[in-house]
PDB file of C-alpha atoms in Angstrom:
ATOM      1  CA  THR G   1      -1.147   4.204   1.852  1.00 42.00           C
ATOM      2  CA  THR G   2      -2.666   2.743   5.008  1.00 45.00           C
ATOM      3  CA  PRO G   3      -1.822   2.577   8.423  1.00 45.00           C
ATOM      4  CA  HIS G   4      -3.551  -0.940   9.182  1.00 53.00           C
ATOM      5  CA  GLY G   5      -2.078  -3.255   6.261  1.00 56.00           C
ATOM      6  CA  LEU G   6       1.693  -5.526   6.412  1.00 59.00           C
ATOM      7  CA  CYS G   7       5.021  -3.512   7.258  1.00 59.00           C
ATOM      8  CA  SER G   8       8.275  -4.842   7.713  1.00 60.00           C
ATOM      9  CA  SER G   9       9.774  -4.780  11.155  1.00 60.00           C
ATOM     10  CA  ARG G  10      12.779  -3.035   9.634  1.00 67.00           C
ATOM     11  CA  SER G  11      11.814   0.300   8.183  1.00 71.00           C
ATOM     12  CA  THR G  12       8.705   2.808   8.762  1.00 76.00           C
ATOM     13  CA  ALA G  13       6.712   1.835   5.217  1.00 84.00           C
ATOM     14  CA  SER G  14       6.550  -1.038   3.089  1.00 86.00           C
ATOM     15  CA  VAL G  15       5.459  -1.769  -0.671  1.00 90.00           C
ATOM     16  CA  TYR G  16       3.529  -4.423  -1.393  1.00 89.00           C
ATOM     17  CA  LEU G  17       5.636  -6.360  -4.492  1.00 90.00           C
ATOM     18  CA  ASN G  18       2.704  -9.032  -4.883  1.00 89.00           C
ATOM     19  CA  SER G  19       1.419  -8.920  -8.339  1.00 89.00           C
ATOM     20  CA  THR G  20      -2.472  -9.414  -7.031  1.00 88.00           C
ATOM     21  CA  ALA G  21      -4.420  -8.235  -3.553  1.00 88.00           C
ATOM     22  CA  SER G  22      -7.744  -9.202  -2.084  1.00 86.00           C
ATOM     23  CA  GLY G  23      -9.510  -8.947   1.118  1.00 87.00           C
ATOM     24  CA  THR G  24     -12.605  -7.809   2.684  1.00 85.00           C
ATOM     25  CA  CYS G  25     -13.943  -4.401   3.965  1.00 83.00           C
ATOM     26  CA  GLY G  26     -15.236  -6.136   7.218  1.00 79.00           C
ATOM     27  CA  TYR G  27     -14.892  -4.073  10.262  1.00 79.00           C
ATOM     28  CA  LYS G  28     -16.292  -5.275  13.589  1.00 84.00           C
ATOM     29  CA  ASP G  29     -18.397  -8.128  12.512  1.00 85.00           C
ATOM     30  CA  GLN G  30     -19.460  -6.026   9.646  1.00 79.00           C
ATOM     31  CA  PHE G  31     -19.389  -5.419   5.751  1.00 82.00           C
ATOM     32  CA  PHE G  32     -17.697  -8.921   5.213  1.00 80.00           C
ATOM     33  CA  ASP G  33     -19.680  -8.989   2.276  1.00 84.00           C
ATOM     34  CA  PHE G  34     -18.067  -6.281   0.284  1.00 85.00           C
ATOM     35  CA  PHE G  35     -14.925  -7.922  -1.193  1.00 86.00           C
ATOM     36  CA  VAL G  36     -11.903  -6.383  -3.266  1.00 87.00           C
ATOM     37  CA  ASP G  37      -9.668  -8.534  -5.753  1.00 87.00           C
ATOM     38  CA  ALA G  38      -7.167  -6.538  -7.463  1.00 87.00           C
ATOM     39  CA  ALA G  39      -4.409  -6.979  -9.811  1.00 88.00           C
ATOM     40  CA  MET G  40      -1.775  -4.996  -8.680  1.00 88.00           C
ATOM     41  CA  ASP G  41       1.175  -3.362 -10.365  1.00 88.00           C
ATOM     42  CA  SER G  42       4.355  -5.220  -9.086  1.00 89.00           C
ATOM     43  CA  GLY G  43       6.561  -3.992 -11.769  1.00 90.00           C
ATOM     44  CA  SER G  44       5.529  -0.547 -10.588  1.00 90.00           C
ATOM     45  CA  ALA G  45       5.815  -1.506  -6.798  1.00 91.00           C
ATOM     46  CA  ARG G  46       9.544  -2.391  -7.764  1.00 93.00           C
ATOM     47  CA  HIS G  47      10.492   0.759  -9.053  1.00 93.00           C
ATOM     48  CA  LEU G  48       8.865   2.591  -6.495  1.00 94.00           C
ATOM     49  CA  LEU G  49      10.350   0.733  -4.010  1.00 94.00           C
ATOM     50  CA  ALA G  50      13.669   1.832  -5.628  1.00 96.00           C
ATOM     51  CA  PHE G  51      13.028   5.000  -6.139  1.00 96.00           C
ATOM     52  CA  LEU G  52      11.626   5.728  -2.338  1.00 95.00           C
ATOM     53  CA  GLN G  53      15.330   3.659  -1.170  1.00 95.00           C
ATOM     54  CA  GLN G  54      17.096   6.091  -3.441  1.00 96.00           C
ATOM     55  CA  GLN G  55      15.708   9.389  -1.797  1.00 94.00           C
ATOM     56  CA  ARG G  56      16.797   7.347   1.696  1.00 92.00           C
ATOM     57  CA  CYS G  57      12.874   6.777   2.780  1.00 90.00           C
ATOM     58  CA  TYR G  58      13.019   4.371   5.234  1.00 87.00           C
ATOM     59  CA  VAL G  59      11.122   1.470   3.123  1.00 89.00           C
ATOM     60  CA  ASP G  60      11.122  -2.160   2.547  1.00 89.00           C
ATOM     61  CA  GLY G  61       9.433  -4.348  -0.163  1.00 89.00           C
ATOM     62  CA  ILE G  62       7.193  -6.652   1.084  1.00 85.00           C
ATOM     63  CA  GLU G  63       5.556  -9.895  -0.429  1.00 85.00           C
ATOM     64  CA  SER G  64       3.287 -12.201   1.568  1.00 79.00           C
ATOM     65  CA  GLY G  65       1.839 -15.969   0.826  1.00 72.00           C
ATOM     66  CA  GLY G  66      -1.737 -14.886   1.057  1.00 53.00           C
ATOM     67  CA  LYS G  67      -4.527 -16.773  -1.092  1.00 51.00           C
ATOM     68  CA  ASP G  68      -2.416 -17.541  -4.325  1.00 60.00           C
ATOM     69  CA  GLY G  69      -0.057 -15.245  -3.671  1.00 81.00           C
ATOM     70  CA  ALA G  70      -2.539 -12.367  -3.031  1.00 86.00           C
ATOM     71  CA  ALA G  71      -1.290  -9.970  -0.850  1.00 85.00           C
ATOM     72  CA  PRO G  72      -3.931  -9.588   2.138  1.00 84.00           C
ATOM     73  CA  LEU G  73      -5.954  -6.012   2.294  1.00 85.00           C
ATOM     74  CA  CYS G  74      -7.432  -4.691   5.653  1.00 82.00           C
ATOM     75  CA  TRP G  75     -10.546  -2.478   5.238  1.00 82.00           C
ATOM     76  CA  SER G  76      -7.951   0.178   5.515  1.00 81.00           C
ATOM     77  CA  GLU G  77      -7.359  -0.745   2.044  1.00 84.00           C
ATOM     78  CA  ALA G  78      -9.970  -2.327   0.740  1.00 87.00           C
ATOM     79  CA  VAL G  79     -12.712  -0.023   1.461  1.00 87.00           C
ATOM     80  CA  PRO G  80     -11.452   3.044  -0.418  1.00 86.00           C
ATOM     81  CA  LEU G  81     -10.502   0.221  -3.167  1.00 86.00           C
ATOM     82  CA  HIS G  82     -14.502  -1.139  -3.189  1.00 86.00           C
ATOM     83  CA  PHE G  83     -15.211   2.740  -4.368  1.00 87.00           C
ATOM     84  CA  VAL G  84     -13.254   2.646  -7.134  1.00 85.00           C
ATOM     85  CA  ARG G  85     -13.280  -0.930  -8.264  1.00 82.00           C
ATOM     86  CA  ASP G  86     -14.898  -0.375 -11.314  1.00 85.00           C
ATOM     87  CA  VAL G  87     -11.570   1.403 -12.648  1.00 82.00           C
ATOM     88  CA  LEU G  88      -9.193  -0.575 -10.977  1.00 80.00           C
ATOM     89  CA  ASP G  89      -8.263  -2.566 -14.435  1.00 78.00           C
ATOM     90  CA  SER G  90      -7.368   0.248 -16.323  1.00 78.00           C
ATOM     91  CA  ALA G  91      -5.581   1.931 -13.545  1.00 78.00           C
ATOM     92  CA  ARG G  92      -1.753   0.948 -11.768  1.00 78.00           C
ATOM     93  CA  LEU G  93      -2.387  -0.228  -8.088  1.00 85.00           C
ATOM     94  CA  LEU G  94       0.347  -0.004  -5.716  1.00 87.00           C
ATOM     95  CA  VAL G  95       0.270   0.018  -1.816  1.00 87.00           C
ATOM     96  CA  ILE G  96       2.206   1.380   0.135  1.00 86.00           C
ATOM     97  CA  SER G  97       1.354   0.501   4.134  1.00 82.00           C
ATOM     98  CA  VAL G  98       3.013   2.701   6.863  1.00 78.00           C
ATOM     99  CA  GLY G  99       2.709   2.373  10.814  1.00 63.00           C
ATOM    100  CA  PHE G 100       3.919   1.210  14.219  1.00 52.00           C
ATOM    101  CA  PRO G 101       4.353  -2.631  13.628  1.00 44.00           C
ATOM    102  CA  GLY G 102       1.842  -4.587  15.501  1.00 45.00           C
ATOM    103  CA  SER G 103       1.503  -8.384  15.475  1.00 39.00           C
ATOM    104  CA  LYS G 104       3.124 -11.106  13.168  1.00 40.00           C
ATOM    105  CA  ASP G 105       0.480 -12.904  10.885  1.00 43.00           C
ATOM    106  CA  SER G 106       1.013 -16.398   8.969  1.00 40.00           C
ATOM    107  CA  SER G 107       3.614 -14.563   6.454  1.00 43.00           C
ATOM    108  CA  GLY G 108       5.963 -13.417   9.525  1.00 42.00           C
ATOM    109  CA  ALA G 109       5.493 -10.095   8.674  1.00 45.00           C
ATOM    110  CA  GLY G 110       3.953  -7.156  11.317  1.00 45.00           C
ATOM    111  CA  ARG G 111       0.456  -5.977  11.111  1.00 44.00           C
ATOM    112  CA  SER G 112       0.878  -2.148  11.494  1.00 43.00           C
ATOM    113  CA  THR G 113      -1.711  -0.801  13.944  1.00 41.00           C
ATOM    114  CA  GLY G 114      -1.451   2.857  12.874  1.00 40.00           C
ATOM    115  CA  GLY G 115       0.043   3.767  16.469  1.00 38.00           C
ATOM    116  CA  GLY G 116       1.397   7.536  17.336  1.00 37.00           C
ATOM    117  CA  GLY G 117       4.511   8.247  15.788  1.00 38.00           C
ATOM    118  CA  SER G 118       4.939   5.712  13.356  1.00 46.00           C
ATOM    119  CA  LEU G 119       7.100   7.508  10.850  1.00 48.00           C
ATOM    120  CA  GLY G 120       9.155   8.095  13.283  1.00 58.00           C
ATOM    121  CA  SER G 121       9.305  12.040  12.785  1.00 70.00           C
ATOM    122  CA  ILE G 122       7.556  14.580  10.881  1.00 77.00           C
ATOM    123  CA  SER G 123      10.621  14.893   8.711  1.00 81.00           C
ATOM    124  CA  ASN G 124      10.463  11.224   7.736  1.00 81.00           C
ATOM    125  CA  SER G 125       6.979  11.405   7.060  1.00 81.00           C
ATOM    126  CA  LEU G 126       7.465  14.409   5.037  1.00 87.00           C
ATOM    127  CA  LEU G 127      10.144  12.562   2.707  1.00 91.00           C
ATOM    128  CA  LEU G 128       8.258   9.896   1.891  1.00 90.00           C
ATOM    129  CA  GLY G 129       5.137  12.003   1.097  1.00 90.00           C
ATOM    130  CA  HIS G 130       7.242  14.539  -1.133  1.00 93.00           C
ATOM    131  CA  ALA G 131       9.215  11.300  -2.338  1.00 94.00           C
ATOM    132  CA  VAL G 132       6.111   9.391  -3.516  1.00 91.00           C
ATOM    133  CA  SER G 133       4.641  12.604  -4.832  1.00 90.00           C
ATOM    134  CA  ASP G 134       7.354  13.224  -6.828  1.00 92.00           C
ATOM    135  CA  TRP G 135       7.741   9.812  -7.948  1.00 91.00           C
ATOM    136  CA  VAL G 136       3.902   9.529  -9.517  1.00 88.00           C
ATOM    137  CA  ASP G 137       4.839  13.156 -11.167  1.00 87.00           C
ATOM    138  CA  ALA G 138       7.445  11.601 -13.259  1.00 88.00           C
ATOM    139  CA  PRO G 139       7.429  12.083 -16.828  1.00 88.00           C
ATOM    140  CA  GLU G 140       7.345   8.190 -17.087  1.00 83.00           C
ATOM    141  CA  ASN G 141       4.237   8.039 -15.234  1.00 80.00           C
ATOM    142  CA  ALA G 142       2.502  10.904 -17.365  1.00 73.00           C
ATOM    143  CA  GLU G 143       0.544   9.200 -19.272  1.00 73.00           C
ATOM    144  CA  ARG G 144      -0.714   6.430 -16.337  1.00 71.00           C
ATOM    145  CA  ARG G 145      -3.627   6.838 -14.293  1.00 67.00           C
ATOM    146  CA  ILE G 146      -2.092   6.409 -10.379  1.00 66.00           C
ATOM    147  CA  PHE G 147      -3.947   6.334  -7.408  1.00 62.00           C
ATOM    148  CA  VAL G 148      -2.729   7.330  -4.165  1.00 59.00           C
ATOM    149  CA  ILE G 149      -5.013   6.560  -1.279  1.00 56.00           C
ATOM    150  CA  VAL G 150      -3.781   8.328   1.673  1.00 49.00           C
TER     151      VAL G 150
END
């Protein structure tokens, strides 16, 4: 999960549905030479989204145009992925963006700014956290490597 990714204006969290993602670790005019380009598991993302919605979490799916249909990653997503880039090919990559919707990007989606109270309440935050944990721990996911980056 990340507080600086794309988010829908209709929800408090968004699941990225793209099949690829890319971006740099750039922050304040530094680290732009660290780049992440990763395959995402869009099928699992759709399954997770449906599960979270069944659990009454306020989530939407978001699919961004980007370069070749890639979801754009900000530094808050790219930095942790950069450190595990050697194992990304053997893992399912899913991105959940949480936070306060900020300015719009070229896809029309909001760019999350990570503002305070972004999940609306502690109970919404706990509900989302427990639901993600339940999904990761489900029997159908037991044999797969899943990264949950918070």
